[in-house]
CSV table of C-alpha atoms in Angstrom, one decimal:
chain,number,residue,atom,x,y,z
A,1,MET,CA,-10.9,11.4,1.7
A,2,LYS,CA,-9.1,8.7,-0.1
A,3,VAL,CA,-10.8,5.3,-0.8
A,4,SER,CA,-8.9,2.3,-1.9
A,5,ILE,CA,-11.1,-0.4,-3.5
A,6,ILE,CA,-9.6,-3.9,-3.4
A,7,GLY,CA,-11.3,-5.8,-6.2
A,8,GLY,CA,-11.8,-2.5,-8.0
A,9,GLY,CA,-11.5,-4.2,-11.4
A,10,GLY,CA,-14.5,-6.4,-10.8
A,11,ARG,CA,-18.2,-5.7,-11.2
A,12,VAL,CA,-18.9,-4.7,-7.6
A,13,GLY,CA,-15.8,-2.7,-7.1
A,14,SER,CA,-16.1,-0.8,-10.4
A,15,CYS,CA,-19.8,0.0,-9.7
A,16,ALA,CA,-18.8,1.3,-6.3
A,17,ALA,CA,-16.2,3.5,-7.9
A,18,SER,CA,-18.7,4.8,-10.4
A,19,ALA,CA,-21.2,5.7,-7.5
A,20,LEU,CA,-18.4,7.4,-5.6
A,21,GLN,CA,-17.6,9.4,-8.7
A,22,PHE,CA,-21.2,10.5,-9.2
A,23,GLY,CA,-21.3,11.3,-5.5
A,24,GLY,CA,-18.5,13.7,-5.7
A,25,ILE,CA,-17.7,13.6,-2.0
A,26,VAL,CA,-14.5,11.6,-1.8
A,27,ASN,CA,-11.5,13.2,-3.7
A,28,GLU,CA,-9.4,10.2,-4.4
A,29,ILE,CA,-10.4,6.7,-5.5
A,30,ALA,CA,-7.8,4.0,-6.1
A,31,LEU,CA,-8.6,0.7,-7.8
A,32,VAL,CA,-6.6,-2.3,-6.6
A,33,ASP,CA,-6.9,-5.6,-8.3
A,34,VAL,CA,-4.9,-8.8,-9.0
A,35,ASN,CA,-5.6,-8.1,-12.7
A,36,LEU,CA,-3.9,-4.8,-12.9
A,37,ASP,CA,-4.9,-4.3,-16.6
A,38,VAL,CA,-8.6,-4.6,-15.8
A,39,ALA,CA,-8.3,-2.1,-12.9
A,40,GLU,CA,-6.4,0.3,-15.2
A,41,GLY,CA,-9.1,-0.1,-17.8
A,42,GLU,CA,-11.9,0.6,-15.3
A,43,ALA,CA,-10.0,3.6,-13.8
A,44,LEU,CA,-9.4,5.0,-17.4
A,45,ASP,CA,-13.1,4.6,-18.3
A,46,LEU,CA,-14.0,6.5,-15.2
A,47,LEU,CA,-11.4,9.1,-15.7
A,48,HIS,CA,-12.8,9.9,-19.2
A,49,GLY,CA,-16.0,11.2,-17.6
A,50,ALA,CA,-14.3,13.2,-14.9
A,51,SER,CA,-15.0,16.5,-16.7
A,52,LEU,CA,-18.8,15.8,-16.5
A,53,THR,CA,-18.9,14.5,-12.9
A,54,SER,CA,-16.4,15.4,-10.2
A,55,ASP,CA,-12.9,16.7,-9.6
A,56,GLN,CA,-11.3,13.6,-8.2
A,57,LYS,CA,-8.2,11.6,-8.6
A,58,ILE,CA,-9.1,8.2,-10.1
A,59,TYR,CA,-6.4,5.6,-10.8
A,60,ALA,CA,-5.4,1.9,-10.6
A,61,ALA,CA,-2.5,0.9,-8.3
A,62,GLY,CA,-1.0,-2.0,-6.3
A,63,PRO,CA,-1.7,-3.0,-2.8
A,64,GLU,CA,0.7,-0.4,-1.5
A,65,THR,CA,-1.8,2.4,-2.2
A,66,SER,CA,-4.0,1.3,0.7
A,67,ALA,CA,-1.2,2.4,3.1
A,68,ASP,CA,-2.5,6.0,3.3
A,69,ALA,CA,-6.2,5.4,2.4
A,70,ASP,CA,-8.9,6.7,4.8
A,71,ILE,CA,-11.2,3.8,3.9
A,72,VAL,CA,-10.1,0.5,2.6
A,73,CYS,CA,-13.0,-1.1,0.8
A,74,ILE,CA,-12.7,-4.9,0.1
A,75,THR,CA,-14.9,-6.2,-2.7
A,76,ALA,CA,-12.9,-9.1,-4.1
A,77,GLY,CA,-14.4,-12.5,-3.9
A,78,LEU,CA,-15.2,-15.8,-5.6
A,79,ARG,CA,-18.5,-17.0,-6.9
A,80,ARG,CA,-20.1,-20.4,-6.3
A,81,LYS,CA,-19.1,-23.2,-8.7
A,82,PRO,CA,-21.8,-25.5,-10.0
A,83,ASP,CA,-22.8,-28.1,-7.3
A,84,GLU,CA,-20.6,-26.4,-4.8
A,85,SER,CA,-21.9,-26.3,-1.2
A,86,ARG,CA,-22.1,-22.9,0.6
A,87,LEU,CA,-19.6,-24.1,3.2
A,88,ASP,CA,-17.1,-25.0,0.5
A,89,LEU,CA,-17.6,-21.5,-1.1
A,90,ILE,CA,-17.1,-19.8,2.3
A,91,ASN,CA,-13.8,-21.8,2.8
A,92,ARG,CA,-12.5,-20.7,-0.6
A,93,ASN,CA,-13.4,-17.1,0.1
A,94,VAL,CA,-11.8,-17.2,3.6
A,95,LYS,CA,-8.6,-18.4,2.0
A,96,LEU,CA,-8.6,-15.6,-0.6
A,97,PHE,CA,-9.5,-13.0,2.1
A,98,ARG,CA,-6.7,-14.1,4.3
A,99,ASN,CA,-4.4,-13.3,1.4
A,100,ILE,CA,-5.9,-10.0,0.9
A,101,LEU,CA,-5.4,-9.1,4.6
A,102,ALA,CA,-1.8,-10.4,4.4
A,103,ASP,CA,-1.1,-7.9,1.5
A,104,LEU,CA,-2.8,-5.2,3.5
A,105,LYS,CA,-0.8,-5.8,6.7
A,106,GLN,CA,2.4,-5.9,4.5
A,107,ALA,CA,1.6,-2.6,2.7
A,108,GLY,CA,0.5,-1.1,6.1
A,109,TYR,CA,-2.6,1.0,6.9
A,110,ARG,CA,-3.5,4.2,8.9
A,111,LYS,CA,-4.4,3.8,12.5
A,112,ASP,CA,-7.5,5.8,11.9
A,113,ALA,CA,-8.5,3.9,8.7
A,114,ILE,CA,-11.9,2.2,8.2
A,115,VAL,CA,-11.7,-1.2,6.8
A,116,PHE,CA,-15.0,-1.8,5.0
A,117,VAL,CA,-15.8,-5.3,4.0
A,118,VAL,CA,-18.1,-6.1,1.1
A,119,SER,CA,-16.9,-9.5,0.0
A,120,ASN,CA,-19.1,-12.6,1.0
A,121,PRO,CA,-19.8,-14.0,3.3
A,122,VAL,CA,-19.5,-10.6,4.6
A,123,ASP,CA,-20.4,-11.1,8.3
A,124,VAL,CA,-17.9,-13.9,8.6
A,125,LEU,CA,-15.2,-12.0,6.7
A,126,THR,CA,-15.8,-8.8,8.7
A,127,TYR,CA,-15.3,-10.8,11.9
A,128,LEU,CA,-12.0,-12.3,10.4
A,129,ALA,CA,-10.8,-8.8,9.5
A,130,MET,CA,-11.6,-7.5,12.9
A,131,GLU,CA,-9.7,-10.4,14.5
A,132,GLU,CA,-6.6,-10.2,12.2
A,133,LEU,CA,-6.0,-6.4,11.9
A,134,GLU,CA,-4.7,-4.3,14.6
A,135,LEU,CA,-7.5,-1.8,14.7
A,136,PRO,CA,-10.3,-1.1,17.2
A,137,PRO,CA,-13.3,-3.2,16.4
A,138,GLN,CA,-15.5,-0.2,15.5
A,139,GLN,CA,-13.1,0.6,12.6
A,140,VAL,CA,-13.9,-2.6,10.9
A,141,ILE,CA,-17.3,-2.8,9.4
A,142,GLY,CA,-19.2,-4.8,6.7
A,143,LEU,CA,-21.8,-3.9,4.1
A,144,GLY,CA,-24.2,-6.2,6.1
A,145,THR,CA,-27.8,-5.8,5.2
A,146,VAL,CA,-27.6,-2.3,3.7
A,147,LEU,CA,-28.1,-3.9,0.3
A,148,ASP,CA,-30.9,-6.2,1.4
A,149,THR,CA,-32.6,-3.3,3.0
A,150,THR,CA,-32.6,-1.1,0.0
A,151,ARG,CA,-33.8,-4.1,-2.2
A,152,LEU,CA,-36.7,-4.6,0.3
A,153,ARG,CA,-37.6,-0.9,0.4
A,154,SER,CA,-37.3,-0.5,-3.4
A,155,MET,CA,-39.5,-3.5,-4.2
A,156,LEU,CA,-42.1,-2.7,-1.6
A,157,ALA,CA,-42.3,0.9,-3.0
A,158,GLN,CA,-42.8,-0.5,-6.5
A,159,ARG,CA,-45.7,-2.8,-5.4
A,160,LEU,CA,-47.5,0.0,-3.5
A,161,ASP,CA,-46.6,2.7,-6.2
A,162,VAL,CA,-45.0,5.1,-3.5
A,163,PRO,CA,-41.7,6.8,-3.7
A,164,PRO,CA,-38.8,4.5,-2.6
A,165,SER,CA,-37.2,7.3,-0.6
A,166,GLN,CA,-40.4,7.4,1.6
A,167,THR,CA,-40.4,3.6,2.3
A,168,GLN,CA,-38.9,2.7,5.6
A,169,VAL,CA,-38.2,-0.9,6.5
A,170,THR,CA,-34.9,-2.4,7.6
A,171,ILE,CA,-33.4,-5.9,7.7
A,172,PHE,CA,-31.3,-7.0,10.7
A,173,GLY,CA,-29.0,-10.0,11.2
A,174,GLU,CA,-27.0,-11.9,8.7
A,175,HIS,CA,-26.6,-11.0,5.1
A,176,GLY,CA,-27.8,-14.4,4.2
A,177,ASP,CA,-30.7,-16.9,4.7
A,178,SER,CA,-31.3,-16.0,8.4
A,179,MET,CA,-31.8,-12.2,7.7
A,180,VAL,CA,-34.7,-10.7,9.7
A,181,PRO,CA,-36.9,-8.0,8.0
A,182,ILE,CA,-38.2,-5.7,10.9
A,183,TRP,CA,-41.8,-5.2,9.8
A,184,SER,CA,-42.8,-4.0,13.3
A,185,HIS,CA,-41.3,-0.6,12.5
A,186,ALA,CA,-42.0,-0.3,8.9
A,187,GLN,CA,-43.5,3.0,7.6
A,188,ILE,CA,-44.6,4.7,4.3
A,189,ALA,CA,-43.9,8.5,4.7
A,190,GLY,CA,-44.2,8.1,8.5
A,191,LEU,CA,-47.4,6.2,8.3
A,192,PRO,CA,-47.6,2.7,9.8
A,193,LEU,CA,-47.2,0.2,7.1
A,194,GLU,CA,-49.9,-2.2,8.3
A,195,LYS,CA,-52.4,0.8,8.1
A,196,TYR,CA,-51.4,1.8,4.7
A,197,PRO,CA,-53.9,1.3,1.8
A,198,GLY,CA,-53.3,-2.0,-0.1
A,199,VAL,CA,-51.0,-3.6,2.5
A,200,THR,CA,-51.9,-7.1,3.4
A,201,PRO,CA,-50.1,-10.0,5.2
A,202,GLN,CA,-49.9,-11.7,1.9
A,203,LEU,CA,-48.3,-8.7,0.1
A,204,ILE,CA,-45.7,-8.5,2.9
A,205,ALA,CA,-44.9,-12.2,2.6
A,206,GLU,CA,-44.5,-11.9,-1.1
A,207,ILE,CA,-42.1,-9.0,-0.9
A,208,GLU,CA,-40.1,-10.6,1.8
A,209,LYS,CA,-39.8,-13.8,-0.3
A,210,LYS,CA,-38.9,-11.8,-3.4
A,211,THR,CA,-36.2,-9.9,-1.5
A,212,ARG,CA,-34.7,-13.1,-0.1
A,213,GLY,CA,-34.3,-14.4,-3.6
A,214,SER,CA,-33.4,-11.3,-5.5
A,215,GLY,CA,-29.7,-11.7,-5.3
A,216,ALA,CA,-29.9,-15.1,-6.9
A,217,GLU,CA,-32.3,-13.8,-9.5
A,218,VAL,CA,-29.9,-11.1,-10.5
A,219,ILE,CA,-27.0,-13.6,-10.7
A,220,LYS,CA,-29.1,-15.9,-12.9
A,221,LYS,CA,-30.2,-13.1,-15.3
A,222,LYS,CA,-27.1,-11.0,-15.6
A,223,GLY,CA,-24.3,-12.8,-13.8
A,224,GLY,CA,-24.1,-10.7,-10.6
A,225,ALA,CA,-25.2,-7.6,-8.8
A,226,GLY,CA,-23.5,-4.3,-9.6
A,227,TYR,CA,-25.5,-1.1,-9.6
A,228,ALA,CA,-27.4,-1.6,-6.3
A,229,VAL,CA,-24.5,-2.9,-4.4
A,230,GLY,CA,-22.4,0.0,-5.8
A,231,VAL,CA,-24.8,2.7,-4.5
A,232,SER,CA,-25.1,0.8,-1.2
A,233,ILE,CA,-21.3,0.9,-0.8
A,234,ALA,CA,-21.2,4.6,-1.7
A,235,ASP,CA,-24.0,5.4,0.8
A,236,VAL,CA,-21.9,4.0,3.7
A,237,ILE,CA,-18.7,5.6,2.5
A,238,HIS,CA,-20.3,8.9,2.2
A,239,THR,CA,-21.7,8.6,5.7
A,240,ILE,CA,-18.2,8.0,7.0
A,241,ALA,CA,-16.6,10.7,4.9
A,242,LEU,CA,-19.1,13.4,6.1
A,243,ASP,CA,-19.2,12.0,9.7
A,244,GLN,CA,-23.0,12.1,9.4
A,245,HIS,CA,-23.7,9.8,12.3
A,246,ARG,CA,-26.6,8.3,10.3
A,247,ILE,CA,-28.1,5.0,11.4
A,248,LEU,CA,-27.3,2.2,8.9
A,249,PRO,CA,-27.6,-1.7,9.2
A,250,VAL,CA,-24.0,-2.3,8.7
A,251,SER,CA,-22.3,-5.3,10.0
A,252,SER,CA,-20.0,-4.9,13.1
A,253,LEU,CA,-18.9,-6.7,16.2
A,254,GLN,CA,-21.8,-7.1,18.5
A,255,ASN,CA,-21.3,-6.5,22.3
A,256,GLY,CA,-24.6,-7.2,23.8
A,257,ALA,CA,-27.3,-5.5,21.7
A,258,TYR,CA,-30.4,-7.8,21.6
A,259,GLY,CA,-28.5,-10.3,23.7
A,260,ILE,CA,-26.0,-11.0,20.9
A,261,GLN,CA,-22.2,-11.0,21.5
A,262,GLY,CA,-19.1,-12.2,19.7
A,263,VAL,CA,-20.3,-12.1,16.1
A,264,CYS,CA,-20.5,-9.5,13.4
A,265,LEU,CA,-23.9,-8.9,12.0
A,266,SER,CA,-26.3,-6.1,11.2
A,267,VAL,CA,-28.4,-4.1,13.8
A,268,PRO,CA,-29.1,-0.3,13.8
A,269,THR,CA,-25.7,1.3,14.0
A,270,ILE,CA,-24.7,5.0,14.2
A,271,VAL,CA,-22.0,5.4,11.6
A,272,GLY,CA,-19.4,8.2,11.3
A,273,ARG,CA,-15.8,9.0,10.7
A,274,GLY,CA,-14.9,6.5,13.5
A,275,GLY,CA,-16.8,3.6,12.0
A,276,ALA,CA,-19.5,1.8,13.9
A,277,LEU,CA,-19.9,4.3,16.8
A,278,GLN,CA,-23.0,2.8,18.6
A,279,HIS,CA,-25.6,0.1,18.4
A,280,ILE,CA,-29.1,1.1,18.8
A,281,GLU,CA,-31.8,-1.2,20.4
A,282,VAL,CA,-35.5,-0.7,19.8
A,283,GLU,CA,-38.4,-3.0,20.9
A,284,LEU,CA,-39.0,-5.8,18.4
A,285,TRP,CA,-41.8,-8.3,17.9
A,286,PRO,CA,-41.0,-11.5,19.9
A,287,LYS,CA,-40.6,-13.4,16.5
A,288,GLU,CA,-38.2,-10.8,15.2
A,289,LEU,CA,-36.0,-10.9,18.4
A,290,THR,CA,-36.0,-14.7,18.2
A,291,GLY,CA,-35.0,-14.6,14.5
A,292,LEU,CA,-32.2,-12.0,15.1
A,293,GLN,CA,-30.8,-14.1,18.0
A,294,ARG,CA,-31.1,-17.2,15.8
A,295,SER,CA,-29.1,-15.3,13.0
A,296,GLY,CA,-26.4,-14.7,15.6
A,297,SER,CA,-26.3,-18.4,16.4
A,298,VAL,CA,-26.0,-19.3,12.8
A,299,LEU,CA,-23.1,-17.0,12.3
A,300,ARG,CA,-21.4,-18.2,15.4
A,301,GLU,CA,-21.7,-21.7,14.2
A,302,THR,CA,-20.3,-20.8,10.7
A,303,ILE,CA,-17.4,-18.9,12.3
A,304,GLY,CA,-16.6,-22.0,14.4
A,305,LYS,CA,-16.5,-24.1,11.3
A,306,VAL,CA,-14.4,-22.0,9.1
A,307,LEU,CA,-12.3,-20.0,11.4
A,308,GLY,CA,-12.0,-22.2,14.4
A,309,GLY,CA,-13.2,-19.5,16.8
């Protein structure tokens, strides 16, 4: 399994590469970046620890290395400038992303490749990649709310003093302001969350608010997220590499689940070697379903503004 990370010299791309190295499942990691020196430095740093981690090929290369990759992971993106609107940032990132896709098309890619979008706005850019690349829609996926979900689970576990691995609650919808935490199915070690000792509506509201602001908090304090998004990326890539058919909240083209069509967003999705294999519908609270459908409408409006479709 070869993974090409476009933007591999940046914080997110290099953290993803580190998580993949520690995972030891993929056997080849190529770092692609507009700044080749930085990508080479990151690859060299990772390579220096190879004897203590995994037997993998790790190197920096140009866009042409993606031609034979099993997974092309795109992490490159721009950050918001002071006083810049969200829409202006989206437009700048769409322009950059189109250039990345043009390089990918010029280099070529495998017919069975999975294109895995991490760059933000991830749902819009996943849709753009799906539209522009000649791949089946299920082979183009985005990180979606995988990162938001692990943030929510981890912070809830911290507040309740329970193991994070036994905390189950998932976020659907947009990776953004309209995301929808699905509290109706939340559990701690298989026990209903609302029955768990110490859980109150106030605690749930506090954790949800903290999750929504957690990305901005990390950016304010250290400049940008890295470790959590890196392991989130690796979790999805390992699921694909091992063809595990795990259910993950990745972003992919919706074709009717929960009444949503024509946008990429996150719902429970069976993920395997072929990408987003199937969407799963479960009964939601009415307010959750309404929120999820609103999330789809928000994304459709954004796509119309920036992509004209």
